[in-house]
Short mmCIF file of C-alpha atoms in Angstrom, two decimals:
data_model
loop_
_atom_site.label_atom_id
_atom_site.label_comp_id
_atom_site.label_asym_id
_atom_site.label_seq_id
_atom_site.Cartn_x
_atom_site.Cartn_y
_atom_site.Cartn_z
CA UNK A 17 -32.09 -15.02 4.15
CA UNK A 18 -32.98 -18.34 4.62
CA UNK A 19 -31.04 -21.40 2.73
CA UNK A 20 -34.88 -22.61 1.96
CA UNK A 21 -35.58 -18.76 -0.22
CA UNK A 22 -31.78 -18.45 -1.66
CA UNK A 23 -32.41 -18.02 -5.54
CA UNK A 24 -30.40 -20.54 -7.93
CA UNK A 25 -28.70 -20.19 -11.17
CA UNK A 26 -32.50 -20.58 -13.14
CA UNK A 27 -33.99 -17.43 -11.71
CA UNK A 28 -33.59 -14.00 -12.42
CA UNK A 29 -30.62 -11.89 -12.47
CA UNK A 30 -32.76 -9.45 -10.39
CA UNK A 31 -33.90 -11.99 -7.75
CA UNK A 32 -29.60 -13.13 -7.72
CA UNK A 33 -28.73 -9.96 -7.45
CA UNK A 34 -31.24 -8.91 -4.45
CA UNK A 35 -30.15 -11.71 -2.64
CA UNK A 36 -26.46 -11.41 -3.14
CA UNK A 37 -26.63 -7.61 -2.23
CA UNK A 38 -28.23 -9.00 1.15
CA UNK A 39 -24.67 -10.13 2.38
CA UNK A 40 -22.69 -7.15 1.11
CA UNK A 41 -20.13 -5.97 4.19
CA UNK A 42 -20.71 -2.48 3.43
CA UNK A 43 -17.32 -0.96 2.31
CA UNK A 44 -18.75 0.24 -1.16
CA UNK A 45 -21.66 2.38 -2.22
CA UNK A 46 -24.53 0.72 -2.86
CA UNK A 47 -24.72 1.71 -6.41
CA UNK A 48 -21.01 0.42 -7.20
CA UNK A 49 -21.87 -2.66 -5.10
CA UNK A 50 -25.32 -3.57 -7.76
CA UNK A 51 -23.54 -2.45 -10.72
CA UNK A 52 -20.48 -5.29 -9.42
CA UNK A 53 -22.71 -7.57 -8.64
CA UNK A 54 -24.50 -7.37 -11.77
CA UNK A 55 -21.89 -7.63 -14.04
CA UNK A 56 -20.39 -11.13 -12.35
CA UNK A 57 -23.97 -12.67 -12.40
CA UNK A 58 -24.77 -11.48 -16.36
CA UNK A 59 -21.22 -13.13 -17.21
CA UNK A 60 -22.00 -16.23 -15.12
CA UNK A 61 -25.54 -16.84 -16.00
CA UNK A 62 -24.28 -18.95 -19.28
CA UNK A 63 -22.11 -21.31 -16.46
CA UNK A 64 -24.88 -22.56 -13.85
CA UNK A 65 -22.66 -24.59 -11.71
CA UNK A 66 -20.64 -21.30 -11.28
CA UNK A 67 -23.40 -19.02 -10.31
CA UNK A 68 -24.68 -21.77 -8.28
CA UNK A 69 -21.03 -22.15 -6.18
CA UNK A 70 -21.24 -18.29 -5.94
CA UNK A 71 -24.90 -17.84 -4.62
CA UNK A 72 -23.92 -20.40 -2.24
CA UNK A 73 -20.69 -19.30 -0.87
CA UNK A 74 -22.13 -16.02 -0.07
CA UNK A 75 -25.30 -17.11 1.13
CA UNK A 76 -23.96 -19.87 3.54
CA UNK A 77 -20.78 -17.31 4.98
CA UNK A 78 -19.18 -20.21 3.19
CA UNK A 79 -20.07 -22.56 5.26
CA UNK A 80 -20.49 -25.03 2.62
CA UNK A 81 -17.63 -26.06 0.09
CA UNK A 82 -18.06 -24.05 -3.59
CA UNK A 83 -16.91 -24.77 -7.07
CA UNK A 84 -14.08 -22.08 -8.45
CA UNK A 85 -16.31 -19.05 -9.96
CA UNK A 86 -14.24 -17.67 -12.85
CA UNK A 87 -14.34 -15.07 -15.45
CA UNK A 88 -11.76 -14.35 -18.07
CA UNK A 89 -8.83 -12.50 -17.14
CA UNK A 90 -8.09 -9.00 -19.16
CA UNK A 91 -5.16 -7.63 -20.47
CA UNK A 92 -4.01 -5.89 -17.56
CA UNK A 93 -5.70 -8.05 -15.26
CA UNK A 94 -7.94 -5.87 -13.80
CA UNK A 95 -11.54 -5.31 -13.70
CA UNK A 96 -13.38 -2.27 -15.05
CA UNK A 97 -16.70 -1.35 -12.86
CA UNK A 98 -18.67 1.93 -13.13
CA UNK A 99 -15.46 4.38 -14.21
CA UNK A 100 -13.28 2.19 -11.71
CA UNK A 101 -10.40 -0.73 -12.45
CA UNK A 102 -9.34 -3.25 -9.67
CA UNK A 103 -8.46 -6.57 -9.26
CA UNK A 104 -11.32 -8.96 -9.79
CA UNK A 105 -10.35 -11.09 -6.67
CA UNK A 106 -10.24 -7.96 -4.85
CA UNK A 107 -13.38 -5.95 -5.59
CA UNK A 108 -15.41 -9.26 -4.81
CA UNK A 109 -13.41 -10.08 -1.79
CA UNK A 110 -14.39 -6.62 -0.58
CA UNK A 111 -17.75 -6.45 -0.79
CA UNK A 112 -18.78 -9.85 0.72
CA UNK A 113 -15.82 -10.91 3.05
CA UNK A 114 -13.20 -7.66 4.16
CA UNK A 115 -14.39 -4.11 3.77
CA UNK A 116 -10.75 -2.69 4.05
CA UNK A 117 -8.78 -5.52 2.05
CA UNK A 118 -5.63 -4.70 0.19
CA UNK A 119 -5.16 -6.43 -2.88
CA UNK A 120 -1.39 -7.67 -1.63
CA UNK A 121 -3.19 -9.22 1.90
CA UNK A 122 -5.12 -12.08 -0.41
CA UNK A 123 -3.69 -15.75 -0.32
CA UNK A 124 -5.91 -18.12 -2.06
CA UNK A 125 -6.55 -21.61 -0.71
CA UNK A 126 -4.41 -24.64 -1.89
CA UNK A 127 -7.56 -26.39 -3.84
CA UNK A 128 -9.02 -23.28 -6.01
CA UNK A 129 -7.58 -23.76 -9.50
CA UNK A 130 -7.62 -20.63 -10.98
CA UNK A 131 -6.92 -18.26 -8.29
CA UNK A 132 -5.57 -14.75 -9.42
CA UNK A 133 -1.69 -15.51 -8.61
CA UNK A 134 -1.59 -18.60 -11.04
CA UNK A 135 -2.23 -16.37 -14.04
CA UNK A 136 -4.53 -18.57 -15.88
CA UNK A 137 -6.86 -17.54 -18.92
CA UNK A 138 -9.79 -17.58 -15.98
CA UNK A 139 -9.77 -15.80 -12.61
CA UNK A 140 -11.81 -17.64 -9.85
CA UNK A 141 -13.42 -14.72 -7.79
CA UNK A 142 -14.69 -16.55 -5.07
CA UNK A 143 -14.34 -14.62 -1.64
CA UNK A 144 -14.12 -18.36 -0.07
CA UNK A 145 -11.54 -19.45 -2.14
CA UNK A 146 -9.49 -16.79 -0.97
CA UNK A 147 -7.94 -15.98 2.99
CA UNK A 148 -6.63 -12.81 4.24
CA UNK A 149 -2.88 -12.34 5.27
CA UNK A 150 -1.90 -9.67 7.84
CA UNK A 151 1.39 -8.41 6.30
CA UNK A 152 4.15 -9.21 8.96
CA UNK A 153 4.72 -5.04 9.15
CA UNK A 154 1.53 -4.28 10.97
CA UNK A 155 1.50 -3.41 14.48
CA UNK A 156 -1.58 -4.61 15.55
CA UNK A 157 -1.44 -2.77 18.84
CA UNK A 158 -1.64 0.22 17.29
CA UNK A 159 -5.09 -0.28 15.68
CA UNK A 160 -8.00 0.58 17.20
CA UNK A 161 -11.68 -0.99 15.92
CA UNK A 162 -14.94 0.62 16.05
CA UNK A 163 -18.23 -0.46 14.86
CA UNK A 164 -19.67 3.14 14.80
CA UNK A 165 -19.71 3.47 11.09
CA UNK A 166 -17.23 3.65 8.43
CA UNK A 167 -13.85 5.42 8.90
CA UNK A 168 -14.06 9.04 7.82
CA UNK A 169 -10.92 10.39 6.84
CA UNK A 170 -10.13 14.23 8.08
CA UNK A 171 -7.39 17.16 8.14
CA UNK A 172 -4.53 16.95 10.75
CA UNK A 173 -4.74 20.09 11.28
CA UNK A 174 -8.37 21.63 10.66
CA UNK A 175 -7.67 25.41 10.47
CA UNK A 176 -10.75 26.28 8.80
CA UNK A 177 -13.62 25.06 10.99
CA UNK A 178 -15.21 23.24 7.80
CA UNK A 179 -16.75 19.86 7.98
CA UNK A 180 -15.24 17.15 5.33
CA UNK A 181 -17.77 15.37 3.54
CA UNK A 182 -17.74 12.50 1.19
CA UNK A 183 -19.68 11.88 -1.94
CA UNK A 184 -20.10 8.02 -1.69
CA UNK A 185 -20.34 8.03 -5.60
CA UNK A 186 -17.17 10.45 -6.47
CA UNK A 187 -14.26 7.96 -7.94
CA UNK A 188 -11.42 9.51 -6.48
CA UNK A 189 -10.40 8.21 -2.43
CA UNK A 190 -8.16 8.84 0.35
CA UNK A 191 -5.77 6.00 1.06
CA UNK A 192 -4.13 6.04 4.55
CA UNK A 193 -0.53 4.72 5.35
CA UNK A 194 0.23 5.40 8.53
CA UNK A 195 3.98 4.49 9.71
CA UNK A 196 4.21 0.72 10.20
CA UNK A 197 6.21 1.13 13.56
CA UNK A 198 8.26 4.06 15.12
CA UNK A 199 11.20 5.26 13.69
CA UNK A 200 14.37 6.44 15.48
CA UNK A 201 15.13 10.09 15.06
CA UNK A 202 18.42 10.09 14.29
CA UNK A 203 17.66 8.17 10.89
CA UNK A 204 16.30 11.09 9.62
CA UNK A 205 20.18 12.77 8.99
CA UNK A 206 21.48 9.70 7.48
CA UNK A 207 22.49 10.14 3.49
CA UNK A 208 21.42 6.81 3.05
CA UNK A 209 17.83 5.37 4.33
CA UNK A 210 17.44 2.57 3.59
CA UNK A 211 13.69 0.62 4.09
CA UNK A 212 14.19 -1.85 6.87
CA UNK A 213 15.39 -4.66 7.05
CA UNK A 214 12.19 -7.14 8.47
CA UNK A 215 10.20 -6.61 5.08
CA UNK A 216 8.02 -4.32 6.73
CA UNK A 217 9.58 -1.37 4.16
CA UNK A 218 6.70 0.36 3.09
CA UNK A 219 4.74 1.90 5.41
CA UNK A 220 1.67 0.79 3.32
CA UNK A 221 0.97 -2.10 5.83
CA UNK A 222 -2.30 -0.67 7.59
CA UNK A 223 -4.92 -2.79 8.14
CA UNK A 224 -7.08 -0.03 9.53
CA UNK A 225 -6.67 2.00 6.22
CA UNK A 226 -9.33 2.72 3.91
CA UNK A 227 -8.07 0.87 1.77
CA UNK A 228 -4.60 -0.49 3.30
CA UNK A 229 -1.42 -0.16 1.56
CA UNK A 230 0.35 -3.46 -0.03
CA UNK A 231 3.46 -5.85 1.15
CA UNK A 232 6.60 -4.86 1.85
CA UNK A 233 9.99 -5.91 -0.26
CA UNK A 234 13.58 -5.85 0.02
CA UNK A 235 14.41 -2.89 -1.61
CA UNK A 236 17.83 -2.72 -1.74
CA UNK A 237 18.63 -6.33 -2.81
CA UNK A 238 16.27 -5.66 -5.63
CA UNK A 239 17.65 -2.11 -6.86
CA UNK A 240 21.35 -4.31 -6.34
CA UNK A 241 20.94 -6.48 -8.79
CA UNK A 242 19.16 -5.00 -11.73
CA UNK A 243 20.49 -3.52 -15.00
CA UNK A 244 20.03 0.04 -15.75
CA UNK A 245 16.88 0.12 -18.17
CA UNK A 246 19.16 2.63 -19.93
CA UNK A 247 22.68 3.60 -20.99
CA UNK A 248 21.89 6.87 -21.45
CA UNK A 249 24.23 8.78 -19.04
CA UNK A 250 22.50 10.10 -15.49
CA UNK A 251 20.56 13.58 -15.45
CA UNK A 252 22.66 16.65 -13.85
CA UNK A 253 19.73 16.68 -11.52
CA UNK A 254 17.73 13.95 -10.36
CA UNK A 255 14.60 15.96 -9.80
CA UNK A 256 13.27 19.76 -9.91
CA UNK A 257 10.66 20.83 -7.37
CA UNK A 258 8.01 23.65 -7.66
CA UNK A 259 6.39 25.35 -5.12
CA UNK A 260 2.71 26.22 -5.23
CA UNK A 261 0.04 28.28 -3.43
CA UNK A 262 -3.62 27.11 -4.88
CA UNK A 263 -3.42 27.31 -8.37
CA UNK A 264 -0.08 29.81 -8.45
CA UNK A 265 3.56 28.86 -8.73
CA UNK A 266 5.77 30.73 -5.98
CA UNK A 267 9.43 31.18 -6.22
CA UNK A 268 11.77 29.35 -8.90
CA UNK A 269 12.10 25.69 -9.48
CA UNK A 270 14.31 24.02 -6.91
CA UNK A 271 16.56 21.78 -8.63
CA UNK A 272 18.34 18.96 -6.92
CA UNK A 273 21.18 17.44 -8.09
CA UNK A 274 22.49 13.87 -8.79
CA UNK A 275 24.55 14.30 -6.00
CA UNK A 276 22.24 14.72 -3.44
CA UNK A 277 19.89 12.09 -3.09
CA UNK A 278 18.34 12.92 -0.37
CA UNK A 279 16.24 16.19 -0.46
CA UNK A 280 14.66 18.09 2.67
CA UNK A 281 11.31 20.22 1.74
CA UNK A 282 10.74 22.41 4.90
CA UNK A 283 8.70 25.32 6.01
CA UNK A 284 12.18 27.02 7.67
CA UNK A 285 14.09 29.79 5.85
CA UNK A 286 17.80 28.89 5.19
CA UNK A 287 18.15 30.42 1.27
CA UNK A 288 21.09 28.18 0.67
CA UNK A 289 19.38 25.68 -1.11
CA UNK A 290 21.87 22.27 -2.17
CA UNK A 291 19.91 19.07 -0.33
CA UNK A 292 16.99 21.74 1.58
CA UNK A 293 14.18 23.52 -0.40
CA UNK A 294 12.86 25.50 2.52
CA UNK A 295 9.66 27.09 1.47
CA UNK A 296 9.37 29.29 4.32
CA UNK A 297 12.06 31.90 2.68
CA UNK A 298 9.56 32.25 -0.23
CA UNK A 299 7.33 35.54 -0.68
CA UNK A 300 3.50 35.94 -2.05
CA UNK A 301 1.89 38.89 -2.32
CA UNK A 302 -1.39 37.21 -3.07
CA UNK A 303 -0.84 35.33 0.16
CA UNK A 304 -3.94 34.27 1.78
CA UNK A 305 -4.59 34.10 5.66
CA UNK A 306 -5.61 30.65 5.07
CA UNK A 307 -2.61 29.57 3.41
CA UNK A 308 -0.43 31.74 5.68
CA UNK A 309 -1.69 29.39 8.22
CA UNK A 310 -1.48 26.21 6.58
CA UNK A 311 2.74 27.27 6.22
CA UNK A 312 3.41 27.38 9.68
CA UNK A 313 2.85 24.28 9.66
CA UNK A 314 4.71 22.78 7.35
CA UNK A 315 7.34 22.07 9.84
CA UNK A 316 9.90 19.78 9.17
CA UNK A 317 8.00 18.88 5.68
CA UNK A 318 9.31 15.89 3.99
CA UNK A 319 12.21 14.20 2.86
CA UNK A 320 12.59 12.56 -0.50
CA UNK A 321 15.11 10.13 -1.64
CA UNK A 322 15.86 8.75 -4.77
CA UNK A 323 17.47 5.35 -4.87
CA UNK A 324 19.20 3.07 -7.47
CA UNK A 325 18.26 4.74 -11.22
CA UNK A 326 15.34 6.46 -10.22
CA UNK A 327 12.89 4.96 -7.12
CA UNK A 328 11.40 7.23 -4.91
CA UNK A 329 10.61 7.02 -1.54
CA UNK A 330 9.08 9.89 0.61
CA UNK A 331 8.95 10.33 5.05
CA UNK A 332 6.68 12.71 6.38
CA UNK A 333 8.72 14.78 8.99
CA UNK A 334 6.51 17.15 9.85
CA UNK A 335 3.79 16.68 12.49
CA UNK A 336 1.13 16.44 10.43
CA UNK A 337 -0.30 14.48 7.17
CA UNK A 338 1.12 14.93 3.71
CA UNK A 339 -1.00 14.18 1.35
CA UNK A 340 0.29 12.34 -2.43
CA UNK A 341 -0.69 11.80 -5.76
CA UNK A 342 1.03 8.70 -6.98
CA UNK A 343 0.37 6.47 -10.06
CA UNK A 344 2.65 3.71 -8.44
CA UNK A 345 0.65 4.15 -4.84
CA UNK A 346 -2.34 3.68 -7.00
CA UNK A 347 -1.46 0.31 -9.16
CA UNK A 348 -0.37 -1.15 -5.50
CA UNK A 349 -3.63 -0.36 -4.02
CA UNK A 350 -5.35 -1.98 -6.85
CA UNK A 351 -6.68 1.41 -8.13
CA UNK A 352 -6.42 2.96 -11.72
CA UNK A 353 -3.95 5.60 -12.30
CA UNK A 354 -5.18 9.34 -10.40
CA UNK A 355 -8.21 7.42 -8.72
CA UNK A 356 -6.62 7.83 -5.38
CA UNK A 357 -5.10 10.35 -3.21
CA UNK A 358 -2.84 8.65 -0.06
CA UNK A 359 -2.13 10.14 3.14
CA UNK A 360 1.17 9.70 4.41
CA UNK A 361 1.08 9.80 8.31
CA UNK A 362 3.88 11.44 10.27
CA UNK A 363 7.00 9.52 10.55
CA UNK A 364 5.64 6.88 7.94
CA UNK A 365 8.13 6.01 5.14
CA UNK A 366 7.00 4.96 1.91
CA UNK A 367 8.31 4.32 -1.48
CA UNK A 368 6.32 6.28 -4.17
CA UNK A 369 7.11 5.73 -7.05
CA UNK A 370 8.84 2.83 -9.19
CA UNK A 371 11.35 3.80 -12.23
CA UNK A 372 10.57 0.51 -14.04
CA UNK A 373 7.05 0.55 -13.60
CA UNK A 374 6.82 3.41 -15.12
CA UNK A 375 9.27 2.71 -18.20
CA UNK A 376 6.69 0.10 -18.69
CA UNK A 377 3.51 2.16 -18.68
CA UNK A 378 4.84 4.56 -20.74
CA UNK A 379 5.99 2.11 -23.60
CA UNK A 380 2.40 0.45 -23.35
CA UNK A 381 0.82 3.81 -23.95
CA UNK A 382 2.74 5.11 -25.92
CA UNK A 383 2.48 1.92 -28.16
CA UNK A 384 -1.48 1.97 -27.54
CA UNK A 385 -2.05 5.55 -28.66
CA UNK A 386 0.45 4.61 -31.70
CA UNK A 387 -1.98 1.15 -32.82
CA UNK A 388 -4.83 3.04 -32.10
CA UNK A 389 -3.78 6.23 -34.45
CA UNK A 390 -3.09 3.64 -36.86
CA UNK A 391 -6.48 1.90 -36.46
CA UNK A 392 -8.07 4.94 -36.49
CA UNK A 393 -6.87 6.21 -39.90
CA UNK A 394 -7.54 2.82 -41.33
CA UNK A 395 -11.22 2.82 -40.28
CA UNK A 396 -11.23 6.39 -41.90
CA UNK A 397 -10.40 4.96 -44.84
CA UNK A 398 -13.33 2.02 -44.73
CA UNK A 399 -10.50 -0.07 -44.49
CA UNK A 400 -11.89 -2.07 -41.60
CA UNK A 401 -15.79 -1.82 -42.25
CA UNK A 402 -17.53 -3.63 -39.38
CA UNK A 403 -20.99 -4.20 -38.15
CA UNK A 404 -23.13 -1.06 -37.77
CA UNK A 405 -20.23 1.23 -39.23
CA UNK A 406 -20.44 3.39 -42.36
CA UNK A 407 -17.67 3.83 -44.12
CA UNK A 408 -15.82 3.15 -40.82
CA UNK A 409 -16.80 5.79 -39.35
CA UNK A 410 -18.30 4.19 -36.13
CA UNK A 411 -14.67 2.31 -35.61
CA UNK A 412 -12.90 5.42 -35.66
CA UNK A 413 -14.76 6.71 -32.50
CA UNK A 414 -14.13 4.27 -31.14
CA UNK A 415 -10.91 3.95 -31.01
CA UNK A 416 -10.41 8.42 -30.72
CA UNK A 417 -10.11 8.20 -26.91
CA UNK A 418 -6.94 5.69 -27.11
CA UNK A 419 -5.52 7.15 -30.17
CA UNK A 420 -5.81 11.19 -28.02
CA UNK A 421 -3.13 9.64 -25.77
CA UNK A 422 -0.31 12.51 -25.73
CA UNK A 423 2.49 13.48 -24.80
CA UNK A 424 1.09 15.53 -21.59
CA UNK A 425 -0.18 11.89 -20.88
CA UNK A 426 2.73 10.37 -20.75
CA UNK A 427 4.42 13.09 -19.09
CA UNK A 428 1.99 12.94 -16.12
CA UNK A 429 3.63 9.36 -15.27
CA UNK A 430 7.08 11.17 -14.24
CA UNK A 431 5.22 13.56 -11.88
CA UNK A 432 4.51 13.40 -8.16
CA UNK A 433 2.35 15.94 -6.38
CA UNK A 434 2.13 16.40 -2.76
CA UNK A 435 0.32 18.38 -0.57
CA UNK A 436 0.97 19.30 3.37
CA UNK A 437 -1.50 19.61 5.99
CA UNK A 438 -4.41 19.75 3.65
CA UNK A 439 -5.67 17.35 2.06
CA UNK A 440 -8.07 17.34 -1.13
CA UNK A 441 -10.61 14.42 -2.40
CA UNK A 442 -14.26 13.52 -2.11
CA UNK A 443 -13.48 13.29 1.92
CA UNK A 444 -12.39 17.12 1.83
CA UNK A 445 -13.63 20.29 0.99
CA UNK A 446 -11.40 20.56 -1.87
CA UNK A 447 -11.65 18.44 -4.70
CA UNK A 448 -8.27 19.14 -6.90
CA UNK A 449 -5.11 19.77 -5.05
CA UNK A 450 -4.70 23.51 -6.95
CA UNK A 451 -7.59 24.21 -4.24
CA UNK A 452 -5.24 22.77 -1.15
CA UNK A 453 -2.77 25.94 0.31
CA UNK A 454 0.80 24.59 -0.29
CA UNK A 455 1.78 21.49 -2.07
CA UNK A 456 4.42 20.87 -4.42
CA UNK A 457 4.77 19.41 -8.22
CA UNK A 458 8.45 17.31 -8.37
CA UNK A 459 9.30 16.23 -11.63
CA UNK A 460 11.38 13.31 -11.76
CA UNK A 461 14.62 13.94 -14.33
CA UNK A 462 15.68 10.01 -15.39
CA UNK A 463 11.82 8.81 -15.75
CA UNK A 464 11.64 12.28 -18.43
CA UNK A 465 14.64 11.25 -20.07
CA UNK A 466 13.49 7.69 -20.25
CA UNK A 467 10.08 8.79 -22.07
CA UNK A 468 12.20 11.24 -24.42
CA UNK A 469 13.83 7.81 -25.39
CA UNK A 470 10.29 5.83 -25.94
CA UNK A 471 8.80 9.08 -27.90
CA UNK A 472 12.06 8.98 -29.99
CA UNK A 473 11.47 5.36 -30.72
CA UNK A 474 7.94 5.91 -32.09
CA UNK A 475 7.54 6.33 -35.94
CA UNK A 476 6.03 9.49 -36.95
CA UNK A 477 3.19 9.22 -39.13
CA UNK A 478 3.28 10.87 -42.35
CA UNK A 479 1.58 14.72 -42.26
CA UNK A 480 -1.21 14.90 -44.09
CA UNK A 481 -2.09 17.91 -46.25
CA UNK A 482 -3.97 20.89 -44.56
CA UNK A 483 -6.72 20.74 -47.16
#
């Protein structure tokens, strides 16, 4: 489009919102793209200059300088569009600029005043006020870049002949982090792996992903120097591990103790259990051929560690995919909590899951679910009568989906799933991992204990009578 036919800040949201869809990069669906768009221009139509800054920034490739174009920051500082939460910055940096953008890869430029890091009330969500950073972890030489279409994510190992597909409006998507540069064997013995040492820890550095997995830290410094975020005395066992086959547990919980924290899960068949859970020993009548398949190989599985109080960090051993569901994976990628499954490449090494990010989740739901009861039985009561309600009714169902939090909610934040060879998601046949052959359920022992402690800390509300 011409400079001489770009809409301004007095036309039509329509007409802004054609034209602005014009220089979308492609990365989205077109439907999550409008409904984006459409929300910034609606909140920016009562601040001309802004739109105006934004219409031409995107029209011009920003080519020409532009104004900050801000909205107000939430709670949790992320933006809500059609069922999905991300980072403002982010989500518009994506569809006009970078496709494939991480939220941890943006640096904004030294003049835009209220870029996303300086945690003002307003976030500027300018594209062009904003430059992408190649983590240093990347080894470019192992990308490859193709202009045939969009990346379609597939099955290591495709035993069943069957096509993946993807439903460009389905929520849930596969994140890839491939290893961020080869790892010497004889690591994989050692008691105590530690990430290494150049920052490039995580192996959530891809810049090829579909969406690309964030910065790396220095883990070990930071686990060093922290307080426990409890006195309570260490579990026995720092995690238990089940074993499933679609939707059916096989064999007993594997337990691992405090002792051991490193953990092997294999596809071999030593029965002597202590620091290897090797699922190969393990018998199923109701065994499929499919799955039978799908176990040989398994390999070398995966090894878990658990560091300082309670991090985890998973490597993929085997020689193909595993495939994780991680709330922690999730927030770092920008994505709400279970929107996202993440494929863990062979020899990749990845921390997945954070013991104090979680501690703090858990206290803010739990303490969400607890105002919201509490506002709930108030508006019951016509105690906080507000526009359009009767008798308070209308607050109250409102506020039923927060106050329904429970402890199964909660719960979920101390579990990790993980599936091998298969993977499950829009891009697969399967869409819940109970449909995926073998994957396994770890529940993490200190992060339990630490929600026993927040439940225990809630007030109970007074039982009412049955009648």
């Amino acid at each position: 489009m011409s400079i001489t036919n770009t809409p301004t800040s007095n036309d039509a949201c329509l007409s802004i919102v054609h034209s602005l869809m014009c220089h979308r990069q492609g990365g989205e669906s077109e439907s999550f793209a409008k409904r984006a768009i459409e929300s910034l221009v609606k909140k920016l139509k009562e601040k001309k200059d802004e739109l105006d800054s934004l219409i031409t920034a995107i029209t011009t490739n920003g080519a020409h300088p532009s104004k900050c174009v801000t909205i107000q920051r939430t709670l949790d500082g992320r933006l809500q569009v059609a069922g999905r939460k991300g980072f403002p910055h982010v989500v518009y940096a994506r569809l006009w600029r970078w496709p494939d953008l991480h939220k941890n890869e943006l640096k904004h430029v030294k003049y835009c005043q209220y870029a996303f890091d300086l945690k003002c009330d307003s976030v500027c969500v300018n594209p062009y006020h904003y430059e992408r950073v190649v983590s240093p972890g990347i080894d470019l030489s192992t990308l490859t870049i193709s202009n045939s279409g969009p990346l379609i994510v597939k099955d290591e190992f495709d035993y069943d002949n069957q096509q993946s597909h993807s439903s460009s409006e389905s929520h849930l998507q596969t994140i890839q982090h491939p290893p961020s540069r080869p790892v010497p064997p004889e690591t994989f013995s050692s008691p105590a792996l530690l990430p290494p040492s150049d920052g490039s820890s995580s192996a959530s550095t891809s810049a090829f992903s579909a969406i690309s997995a964030g910065p790396s830290r220095p883990v070990a410094s930071e686990i060093s120097f922290q307080p426990p975020i409890s006195n309570h005395p260490a579990p026995e066992y720092w995690c238990s591990i089940a074993y499933f086959e679609m939707d059916v547990q096989v064999g007993e919980t594997f337990k691992v103790p405090s002792t051991c924290p490193v953990v092997t899960v294999d596809g071999y068949v030593d029965p002597s259990g202590g620091d290897r859970f090797c699922l190969g020993q393990l018998s199923n009548v109701h065994r499929t051929e499919n799955i039978e398949r799908a176990r040989l190989h398994i390999g070398k599985g995966v090894q878990l560690e658990c560091k300082g109080e309670g991090d985890v960090w998973v490597r993929c051993l085997s020689d193909h995919a595993v495939f994780v569901q991680s709330y922690y994976l999730d927030r770092e990628a920008g994505r709400a909590p279970g929107d996202a499954v993440h494929k863990i490449y062979p020899s990749a090494y990845i921390k997945v899951f954070d013991l104090r990010q979680c501690h703090r989740q858990m206290q803010q739901q739990a303490a969400t679910a607890q105002a919201a009861a509490a506002a709930q039985a108030a508006a019951v009561a016509g105690n906080i009568p507000g526009p359009g309600s009767v008798g308070g009714i209308a607050p109250a169902i409102s506020l039923s989906a927060a106050a329904g939090i429970g402890v199964d909610d909660l719960r979920r934040l101390c579990i990790l799933r993980m599936s091998f060879v298969k993977g499950w998601g829009p891009d697969y046949p399967r869409q819940s991992i109970k449909e995926t052959p073998c994957w396994i359920e770890i529940h993490l022992h200190r992060a339990l204990q630490l929600l026993d402690e927040v439940l225990h800390t809630m007030p109970i509300a007074d039982p009412q009578p049955l009648d």
